[in-house]
Tab-separated table of C-alpha atoms in Angstrom:
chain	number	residue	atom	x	y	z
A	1	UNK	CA	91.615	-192.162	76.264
A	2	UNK	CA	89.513	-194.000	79.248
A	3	UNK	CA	87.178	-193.071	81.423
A	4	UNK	CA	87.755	-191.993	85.034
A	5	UNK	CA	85.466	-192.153	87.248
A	6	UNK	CA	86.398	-189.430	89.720
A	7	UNK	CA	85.084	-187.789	93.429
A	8	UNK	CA	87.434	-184.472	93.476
A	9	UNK	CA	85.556	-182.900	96.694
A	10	UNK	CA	86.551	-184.663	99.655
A	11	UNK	CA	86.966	-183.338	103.167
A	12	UNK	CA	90.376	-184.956	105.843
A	13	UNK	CA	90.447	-184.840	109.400
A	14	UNK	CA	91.860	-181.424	108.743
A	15	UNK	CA	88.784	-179.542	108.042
A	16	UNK	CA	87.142	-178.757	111.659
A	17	UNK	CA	83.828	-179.907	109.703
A	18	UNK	CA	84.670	-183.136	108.497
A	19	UNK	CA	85.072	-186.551	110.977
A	20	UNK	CA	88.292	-187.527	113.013
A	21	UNK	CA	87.663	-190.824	110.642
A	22	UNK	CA	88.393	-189.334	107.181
A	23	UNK	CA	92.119	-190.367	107.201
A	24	UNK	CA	94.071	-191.368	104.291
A	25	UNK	CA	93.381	-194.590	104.607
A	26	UNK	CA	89.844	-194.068	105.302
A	27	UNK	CA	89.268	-191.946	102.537
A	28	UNK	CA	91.251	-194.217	99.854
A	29	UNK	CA	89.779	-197.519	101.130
A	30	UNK	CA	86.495	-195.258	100.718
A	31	UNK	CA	86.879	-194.597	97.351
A	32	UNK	CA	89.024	-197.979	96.409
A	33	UNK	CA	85.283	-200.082	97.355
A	34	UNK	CA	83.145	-197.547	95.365
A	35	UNK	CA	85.106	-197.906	92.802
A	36	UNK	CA	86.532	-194.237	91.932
A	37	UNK	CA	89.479	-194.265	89.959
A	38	UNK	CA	90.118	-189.857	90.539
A	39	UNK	CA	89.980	-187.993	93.555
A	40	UNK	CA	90.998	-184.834	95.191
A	41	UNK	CA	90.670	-184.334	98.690
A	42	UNK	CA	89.895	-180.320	98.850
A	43	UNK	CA	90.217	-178.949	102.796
A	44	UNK	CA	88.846	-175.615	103.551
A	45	UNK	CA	92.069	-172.973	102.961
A	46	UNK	CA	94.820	-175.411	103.599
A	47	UNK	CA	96.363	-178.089	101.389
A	48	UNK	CA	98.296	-179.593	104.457
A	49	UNK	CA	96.642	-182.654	103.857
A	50	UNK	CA	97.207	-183.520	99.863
A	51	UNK	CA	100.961	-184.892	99.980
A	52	UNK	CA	100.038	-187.817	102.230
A	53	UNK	CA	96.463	-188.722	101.039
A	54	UNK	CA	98.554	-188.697	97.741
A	55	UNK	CA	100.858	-191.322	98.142
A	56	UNK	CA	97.837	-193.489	99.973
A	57	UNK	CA	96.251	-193.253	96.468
A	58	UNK	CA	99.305	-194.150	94.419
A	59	UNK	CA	99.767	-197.359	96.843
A	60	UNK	CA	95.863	-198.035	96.252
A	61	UNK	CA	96.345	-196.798	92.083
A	62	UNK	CA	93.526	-193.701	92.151
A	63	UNK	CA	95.010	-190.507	90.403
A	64	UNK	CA	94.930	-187.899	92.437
A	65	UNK	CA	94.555	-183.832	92.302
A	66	UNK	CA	95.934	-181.775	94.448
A	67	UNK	CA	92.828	-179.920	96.016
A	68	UNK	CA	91.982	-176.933	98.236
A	69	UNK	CA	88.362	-175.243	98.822
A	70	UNK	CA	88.519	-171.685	99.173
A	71	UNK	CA	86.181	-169.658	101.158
A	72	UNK	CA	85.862	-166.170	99.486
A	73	UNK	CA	85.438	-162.893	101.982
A	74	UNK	CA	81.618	-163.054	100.131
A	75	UNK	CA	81.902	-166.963	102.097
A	76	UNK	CA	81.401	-168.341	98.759
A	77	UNK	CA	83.097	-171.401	98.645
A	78	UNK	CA	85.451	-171.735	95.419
A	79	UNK	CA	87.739	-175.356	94.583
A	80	UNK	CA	91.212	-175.325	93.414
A	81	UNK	CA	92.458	-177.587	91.721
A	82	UNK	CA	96.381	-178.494	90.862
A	83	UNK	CA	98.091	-181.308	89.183
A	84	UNK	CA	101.666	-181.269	91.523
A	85	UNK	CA	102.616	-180.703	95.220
A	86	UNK	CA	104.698	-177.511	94.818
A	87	UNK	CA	102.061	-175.719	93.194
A	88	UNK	CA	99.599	-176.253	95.161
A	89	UNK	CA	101.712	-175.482	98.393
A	90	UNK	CA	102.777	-172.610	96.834
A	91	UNK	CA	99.338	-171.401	96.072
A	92	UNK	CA	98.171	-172.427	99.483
A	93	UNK	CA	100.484	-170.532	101.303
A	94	UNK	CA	100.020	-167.393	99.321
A	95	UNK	CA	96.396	-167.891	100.636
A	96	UNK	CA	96.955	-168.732	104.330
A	97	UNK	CA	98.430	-165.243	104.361
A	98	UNK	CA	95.111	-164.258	103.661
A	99	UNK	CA	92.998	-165.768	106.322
A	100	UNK	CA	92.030	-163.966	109.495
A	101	UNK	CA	94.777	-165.010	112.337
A	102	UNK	CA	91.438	-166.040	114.914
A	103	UNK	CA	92.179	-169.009	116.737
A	104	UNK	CA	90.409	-172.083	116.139
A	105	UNK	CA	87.848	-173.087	119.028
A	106	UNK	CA	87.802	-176.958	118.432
A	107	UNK	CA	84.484	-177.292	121.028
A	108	UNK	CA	82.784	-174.546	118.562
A	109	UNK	CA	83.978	-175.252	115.092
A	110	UNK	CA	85.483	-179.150	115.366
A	111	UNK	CA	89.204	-180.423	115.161
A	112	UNK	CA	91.632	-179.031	112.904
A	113	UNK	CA	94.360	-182.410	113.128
A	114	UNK	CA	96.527	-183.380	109.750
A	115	UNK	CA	98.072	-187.212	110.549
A	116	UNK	CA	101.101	-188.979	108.700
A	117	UNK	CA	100.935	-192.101	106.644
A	118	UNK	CA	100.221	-194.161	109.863
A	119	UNK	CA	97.234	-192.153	110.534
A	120	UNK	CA	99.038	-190.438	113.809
A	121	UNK	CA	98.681	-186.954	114.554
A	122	UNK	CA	101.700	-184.629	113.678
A	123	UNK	CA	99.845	-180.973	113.429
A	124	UNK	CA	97.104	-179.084	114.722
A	125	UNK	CA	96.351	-175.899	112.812
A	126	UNK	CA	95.690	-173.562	115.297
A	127	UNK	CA	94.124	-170.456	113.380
A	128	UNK	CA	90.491	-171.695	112.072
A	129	UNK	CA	90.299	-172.613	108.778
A	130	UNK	CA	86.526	-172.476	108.332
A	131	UNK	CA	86.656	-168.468	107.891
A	132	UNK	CA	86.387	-165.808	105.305
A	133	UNK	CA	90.239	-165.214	103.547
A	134	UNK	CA	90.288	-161.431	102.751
A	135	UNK	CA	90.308	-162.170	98.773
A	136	UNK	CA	86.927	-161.349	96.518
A	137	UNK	CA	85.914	-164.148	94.453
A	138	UNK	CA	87.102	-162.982	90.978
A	139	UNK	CA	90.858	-162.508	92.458
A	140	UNK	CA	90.586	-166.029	93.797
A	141	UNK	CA	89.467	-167.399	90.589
A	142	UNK	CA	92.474	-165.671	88.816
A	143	UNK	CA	95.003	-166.422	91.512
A	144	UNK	CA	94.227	-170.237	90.670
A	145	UNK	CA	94.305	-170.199	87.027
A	146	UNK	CA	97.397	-167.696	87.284
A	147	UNK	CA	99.125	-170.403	89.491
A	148	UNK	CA	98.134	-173.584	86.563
A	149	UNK	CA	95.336	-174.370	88.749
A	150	UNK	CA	91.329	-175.099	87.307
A	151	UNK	CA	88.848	-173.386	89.612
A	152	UNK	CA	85.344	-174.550	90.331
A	153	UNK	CA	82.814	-173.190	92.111
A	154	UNK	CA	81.496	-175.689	94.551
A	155	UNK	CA	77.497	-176.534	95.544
A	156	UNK	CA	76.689	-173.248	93.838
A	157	UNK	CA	72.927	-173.502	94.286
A	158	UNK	CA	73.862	-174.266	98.023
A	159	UNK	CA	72.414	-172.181	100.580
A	160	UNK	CA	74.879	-170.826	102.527
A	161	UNK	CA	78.444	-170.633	100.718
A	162	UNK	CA	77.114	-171.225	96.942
A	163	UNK	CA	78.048	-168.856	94.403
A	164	UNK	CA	74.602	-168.001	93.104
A	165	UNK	CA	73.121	-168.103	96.874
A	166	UNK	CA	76.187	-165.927	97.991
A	167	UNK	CA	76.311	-163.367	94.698
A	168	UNK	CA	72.669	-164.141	92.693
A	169	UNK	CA	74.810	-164.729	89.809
A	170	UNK	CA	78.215	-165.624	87.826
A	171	UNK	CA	80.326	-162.631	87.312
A	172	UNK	CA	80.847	-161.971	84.136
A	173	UNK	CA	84.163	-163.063	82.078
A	174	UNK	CA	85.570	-165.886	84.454
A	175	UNK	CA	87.635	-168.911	83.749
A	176	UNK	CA	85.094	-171.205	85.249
A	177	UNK	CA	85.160	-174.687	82.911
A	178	UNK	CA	83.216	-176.629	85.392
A	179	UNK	CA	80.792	-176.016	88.024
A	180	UNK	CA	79.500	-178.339	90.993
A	181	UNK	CA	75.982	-178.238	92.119
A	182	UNK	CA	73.815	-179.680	94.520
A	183	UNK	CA	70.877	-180.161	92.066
A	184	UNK	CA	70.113	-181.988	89.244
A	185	UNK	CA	71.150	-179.282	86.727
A	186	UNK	CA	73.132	-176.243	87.214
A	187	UNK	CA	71.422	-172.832	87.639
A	188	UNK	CA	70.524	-170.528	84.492
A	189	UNK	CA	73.196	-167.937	85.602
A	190	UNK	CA	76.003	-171.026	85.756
A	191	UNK	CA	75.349	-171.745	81.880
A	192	UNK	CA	79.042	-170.810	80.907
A	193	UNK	CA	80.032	-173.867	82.925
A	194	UNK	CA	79.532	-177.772	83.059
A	195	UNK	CA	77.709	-179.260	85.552
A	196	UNK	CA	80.323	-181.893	87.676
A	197	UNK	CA	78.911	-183.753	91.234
A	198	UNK	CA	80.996	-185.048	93.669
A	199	UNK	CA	80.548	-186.030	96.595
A	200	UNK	CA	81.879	-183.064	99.737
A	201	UNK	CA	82.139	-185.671	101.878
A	202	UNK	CA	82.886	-185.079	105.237
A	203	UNK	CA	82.399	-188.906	107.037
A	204	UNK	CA	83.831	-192.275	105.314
A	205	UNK	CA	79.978	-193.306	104.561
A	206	UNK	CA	79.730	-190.266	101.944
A	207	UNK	CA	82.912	-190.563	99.785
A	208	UNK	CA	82.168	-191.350	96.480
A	209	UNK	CA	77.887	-190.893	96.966
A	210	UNK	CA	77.865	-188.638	93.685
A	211	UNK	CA	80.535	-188.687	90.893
A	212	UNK	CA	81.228	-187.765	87.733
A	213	UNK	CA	82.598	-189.541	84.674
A	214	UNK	CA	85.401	-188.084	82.695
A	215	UNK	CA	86.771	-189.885	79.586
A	216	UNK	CA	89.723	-188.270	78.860
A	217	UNK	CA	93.482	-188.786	78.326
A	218	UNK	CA	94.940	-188.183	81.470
A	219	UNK	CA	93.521	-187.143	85.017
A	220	UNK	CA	95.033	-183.256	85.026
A	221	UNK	CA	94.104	-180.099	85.039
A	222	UNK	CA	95.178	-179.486	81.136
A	223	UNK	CA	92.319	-182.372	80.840
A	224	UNK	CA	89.522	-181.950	82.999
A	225	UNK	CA	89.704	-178.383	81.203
A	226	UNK	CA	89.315	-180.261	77.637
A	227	UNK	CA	86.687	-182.672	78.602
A	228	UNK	CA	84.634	-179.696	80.077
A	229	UNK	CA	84.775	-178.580	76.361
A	230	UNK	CA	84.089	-181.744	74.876
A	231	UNK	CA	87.686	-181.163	72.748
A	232	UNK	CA	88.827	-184.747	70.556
A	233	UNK	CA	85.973	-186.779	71.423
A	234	UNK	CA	86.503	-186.007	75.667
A	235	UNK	CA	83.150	-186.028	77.554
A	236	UNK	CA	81.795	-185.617	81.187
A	237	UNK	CA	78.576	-187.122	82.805
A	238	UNK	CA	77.425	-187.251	86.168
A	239	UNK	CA	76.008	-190.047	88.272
A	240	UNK	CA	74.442	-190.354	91.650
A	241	UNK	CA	75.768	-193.731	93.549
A	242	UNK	CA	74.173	-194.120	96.817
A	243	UNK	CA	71.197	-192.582	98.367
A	244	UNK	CA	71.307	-189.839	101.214
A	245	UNK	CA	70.687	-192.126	103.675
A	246	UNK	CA	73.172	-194.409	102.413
A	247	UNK	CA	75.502	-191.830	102.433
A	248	UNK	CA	74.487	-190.793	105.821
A	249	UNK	CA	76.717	-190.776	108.676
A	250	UNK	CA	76.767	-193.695	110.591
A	251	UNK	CA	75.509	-192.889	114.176
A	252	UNK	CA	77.318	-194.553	117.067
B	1	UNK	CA	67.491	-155.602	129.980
B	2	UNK	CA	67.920	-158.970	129.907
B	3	UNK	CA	67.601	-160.619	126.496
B	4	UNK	CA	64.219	-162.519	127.802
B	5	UNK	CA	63.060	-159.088	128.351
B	6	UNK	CA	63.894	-157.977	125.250
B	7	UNK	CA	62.683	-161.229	123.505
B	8	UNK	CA	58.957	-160.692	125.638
B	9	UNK	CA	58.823	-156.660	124.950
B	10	UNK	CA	59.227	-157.456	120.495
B	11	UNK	CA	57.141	-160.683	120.969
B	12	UNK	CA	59.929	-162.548	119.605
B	13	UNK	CA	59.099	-166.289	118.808
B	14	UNK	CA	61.406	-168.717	120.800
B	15	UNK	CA	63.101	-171.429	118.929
B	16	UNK	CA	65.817	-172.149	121.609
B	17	UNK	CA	66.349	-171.360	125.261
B	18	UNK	CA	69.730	-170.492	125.582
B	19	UNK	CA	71.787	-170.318	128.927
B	20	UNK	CA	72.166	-166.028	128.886
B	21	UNK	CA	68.435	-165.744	128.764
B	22	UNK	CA	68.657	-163.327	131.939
B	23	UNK	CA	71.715	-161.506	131.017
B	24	UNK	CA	71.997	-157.953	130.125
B	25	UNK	CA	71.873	-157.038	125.953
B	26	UNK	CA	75.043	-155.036	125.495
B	27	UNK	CA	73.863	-154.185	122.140
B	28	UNK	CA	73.138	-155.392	118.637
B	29	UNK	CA	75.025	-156.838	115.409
B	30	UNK	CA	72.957	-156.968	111.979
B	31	UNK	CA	74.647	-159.179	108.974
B	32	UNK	CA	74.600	-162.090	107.249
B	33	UNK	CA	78.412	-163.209	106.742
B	34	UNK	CA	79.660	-165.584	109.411
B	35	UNK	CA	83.242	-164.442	109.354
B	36	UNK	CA	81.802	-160.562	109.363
B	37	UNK	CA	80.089	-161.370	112.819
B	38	UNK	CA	83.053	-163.273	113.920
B	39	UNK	CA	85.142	-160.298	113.644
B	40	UNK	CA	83.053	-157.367	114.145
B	41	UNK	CA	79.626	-158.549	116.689
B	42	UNK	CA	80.923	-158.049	120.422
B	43	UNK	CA	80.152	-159.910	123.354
B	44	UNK	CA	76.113	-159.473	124.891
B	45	UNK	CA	75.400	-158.154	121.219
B	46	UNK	CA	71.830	-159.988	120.105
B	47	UNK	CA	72.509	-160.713	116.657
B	48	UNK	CA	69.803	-159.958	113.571
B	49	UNK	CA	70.570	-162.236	110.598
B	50	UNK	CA	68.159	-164.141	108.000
B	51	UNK	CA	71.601	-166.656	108.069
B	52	UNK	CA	70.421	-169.967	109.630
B	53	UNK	CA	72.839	-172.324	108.906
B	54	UNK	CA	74.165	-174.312	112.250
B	55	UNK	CA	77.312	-172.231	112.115
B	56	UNK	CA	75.769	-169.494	113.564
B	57	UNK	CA	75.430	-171.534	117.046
B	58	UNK	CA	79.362	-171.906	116.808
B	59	UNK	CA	79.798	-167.910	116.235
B	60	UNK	CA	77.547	-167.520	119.093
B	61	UNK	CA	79.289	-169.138	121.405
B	62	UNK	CA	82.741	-167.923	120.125
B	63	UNK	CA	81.679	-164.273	120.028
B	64	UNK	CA	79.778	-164.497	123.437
B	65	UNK	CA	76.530	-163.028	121.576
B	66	UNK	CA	73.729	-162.445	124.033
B	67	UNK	CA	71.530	-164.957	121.263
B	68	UNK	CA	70.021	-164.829	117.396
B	69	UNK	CA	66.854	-163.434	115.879
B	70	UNK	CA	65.891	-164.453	112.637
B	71	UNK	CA	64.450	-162.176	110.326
B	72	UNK	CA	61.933	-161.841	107.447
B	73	UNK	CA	59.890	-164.555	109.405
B	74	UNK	CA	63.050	-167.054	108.386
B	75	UNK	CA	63.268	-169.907	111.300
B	76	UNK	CA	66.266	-172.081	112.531
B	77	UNK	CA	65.711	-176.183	110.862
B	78	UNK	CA	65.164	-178.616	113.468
B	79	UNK	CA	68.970	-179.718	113.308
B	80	UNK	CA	70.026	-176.256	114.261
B	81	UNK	CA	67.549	-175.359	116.347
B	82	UNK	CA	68.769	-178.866	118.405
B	83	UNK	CA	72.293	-177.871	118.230
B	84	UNK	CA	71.504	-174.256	119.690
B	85	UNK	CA	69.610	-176.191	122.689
B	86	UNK	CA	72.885	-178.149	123.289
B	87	UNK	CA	75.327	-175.327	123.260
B	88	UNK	CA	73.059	-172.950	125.198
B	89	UNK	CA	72.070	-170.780	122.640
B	90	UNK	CA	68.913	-168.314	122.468
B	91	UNK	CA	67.491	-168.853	118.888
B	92	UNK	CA	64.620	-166.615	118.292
B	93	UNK	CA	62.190	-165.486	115.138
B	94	UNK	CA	60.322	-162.537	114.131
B	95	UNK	CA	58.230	-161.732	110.879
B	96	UNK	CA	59.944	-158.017	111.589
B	97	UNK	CA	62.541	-157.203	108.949
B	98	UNK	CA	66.330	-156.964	109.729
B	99	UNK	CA	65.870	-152.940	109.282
B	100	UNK	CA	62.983	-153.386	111.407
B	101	UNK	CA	64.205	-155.366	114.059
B	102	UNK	CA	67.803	-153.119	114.305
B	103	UNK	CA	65.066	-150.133	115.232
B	104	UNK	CA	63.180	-151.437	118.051
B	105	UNK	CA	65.844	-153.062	119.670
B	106	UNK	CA	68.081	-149.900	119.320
B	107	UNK	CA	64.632	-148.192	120.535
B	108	UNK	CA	64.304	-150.841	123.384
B	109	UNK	CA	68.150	-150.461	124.620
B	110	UNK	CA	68.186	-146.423	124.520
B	111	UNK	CA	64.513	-146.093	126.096
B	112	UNK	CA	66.811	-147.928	129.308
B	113	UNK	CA	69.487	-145.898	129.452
B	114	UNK	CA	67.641	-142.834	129.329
């Protein structure tokens, strides 16, 4: 058992949001200085992104989880995490078939570019991935755990796109382990859950600004599930690394 | 009527001066969901929300909205209210509820074509 110290909510270039500068390398050399030894890089609808950001980190040694973050048609955003590549495609592109064909409008919503391993551009997703799929949030959660995935509802006390802003409260009977949240403790309706932080970065500066400790056996699904349960000794903390303004985006 | 007209008429509080101040209101959209307006609010449609977060600027200008009004008294953050200013977006406020607000300006926009 050891203890990883792990940022599983990280925005690419692929994410209209997120900065033209969050490339692989960006994001690994990111987390590489802060020290993070787990991360998952978690692009709104689309896993496009996880294969090459996955072999940055096994050329840097940080595990890595394949990531997505859902956006429910209540827009409450909802992680998915997987432990392989063909799962996750798989379960990505059983979602994609989900999400409204509306064209992205890159002046509107931002850039929508995945690169290669030498950070060039070889796609731009043309339909916009920061939109509603036409899936309710309980389906979503049970397409992900039905596909060997963990889901987790992300920034829940976040106001939009937070499950308890979005829906007031958990619905009942969900396989929710873990829960992120913007605050200090998770909300009173979230108290099925586990509180985890990381750090939905969207700019280099930000990767790695809140994180949370897992000492478990391995960095998979099968064990952030455990440690969320406290099973054989496993346990989870959280910690907050650098200040908002550290984190901040650097303006140029 | 123009959406300044409309903005004057339901003393509306200005947050941002959008571009299609003097244009005609087509009509209205009421909801909260982003991706609900994207696909549903037409073009020239003033749109009556309590959601504030800077996204809405982008569905604006996507959707060719005639402009926002905030509801329940809720008002646009500095950062959004900014962003609206830069894309050319009318950002307005009103204590008036959402149910409210949907009344007079349905009131305002038949009154005209009567």
């Amino acid at each position: 058992m050891r203890t990883y110290v792990a940022d599983l909510h990280i925005h690419t270039c692929l994410s209209p949001c997120a900065d033209l500068s969050m490339s692989p390398r960006a994001i690994v050399r990111a987390a590489a200085e802060r020290g993070i030894d787990l991360i998952a890089v978690t692009d709104h609808n689309t896993a496009r992104m996880t294969d090459v950001v996955a072999r940055e980190a096994a050329r840097q040694g940080i595990a890595f989880l394949y990531g997505l973050e859902l956006q429910t048609q209540e827009e409450v955003h909802l992680l998915a995490y997987f432990d392989a590549s063909p799962p996750a495609h798989a379960f990505a592109d059983k979602i994609y078939a989900q999400l409204p064909d509306r064209p992205n409008v890159p002046e509107a919503f931002g850039d929508q570019v995945a690169v290669d391993d030498a950070e060039k551009i070889v796609y731009v997703e043309p339909r916009l991935l920061l939109n509603s799929l036409r899936l309710d949030f309980e389906t979503a959660v049970a397409w992900i755990t039905d596909a060997g995935g963990l889901a987790v509802p992300a920034h829940v006390d976040r106001e939009p796109y937070g499950l308890i802003t979005q829906l007031g409260f958990v619905p009942p009977g969900l396989d929710l382990p873990l829960a992120e949240a913007d605050g200090d403790e998770l909300p009173a309706a979230c108290h099925d859950s586990r509180l985890v932080w990381s750090s939905d970065s969207h700019w280099p500066e930000a990767v790695g600004r809140r994180v949370t400790h897992f000492t478990m056996n391995a960095p998979s699904v099968a064990e952030l599930r455990l440690a969320a349960s406290g099973a054989g000794g496993r346990t989870l903390s959280v910690e907050r690394r650098l200040s908002p303004e550290a984190a901040s985006r650097r303006r140029t | 009527m123009t959406l300044r007209e409309l903005a004057k008429l339901l003393r509306w509080d200005v947050q941002s001066e959008g571009s299609g101040l003097d244009e005609a209101v087509r009509g209205g959209y009421c909801g909260d969901l982003l991706s609900h307006a994207l696909a549903s609010a037409k073009a020239g449609d003033v749109w009556i929300t309590i959601q504030h977060h800077a996204n809405v600027v982008a569905v604006v200008q996507v959707a060719n909205l005639a402009g926002i009004v905030l509801a329940c008294g809720v008002r646009a953050a500095d950062g959004v209210v900014e962003r609206a200013r830069e894309a050319g977006v009318s950002v307005f406020s009103s204590p008036d509820s959402a149910f409210d607000l949907a009344g007079k300006v349905h009131r305002a926009l038949s009154a005209e074509t009567r």
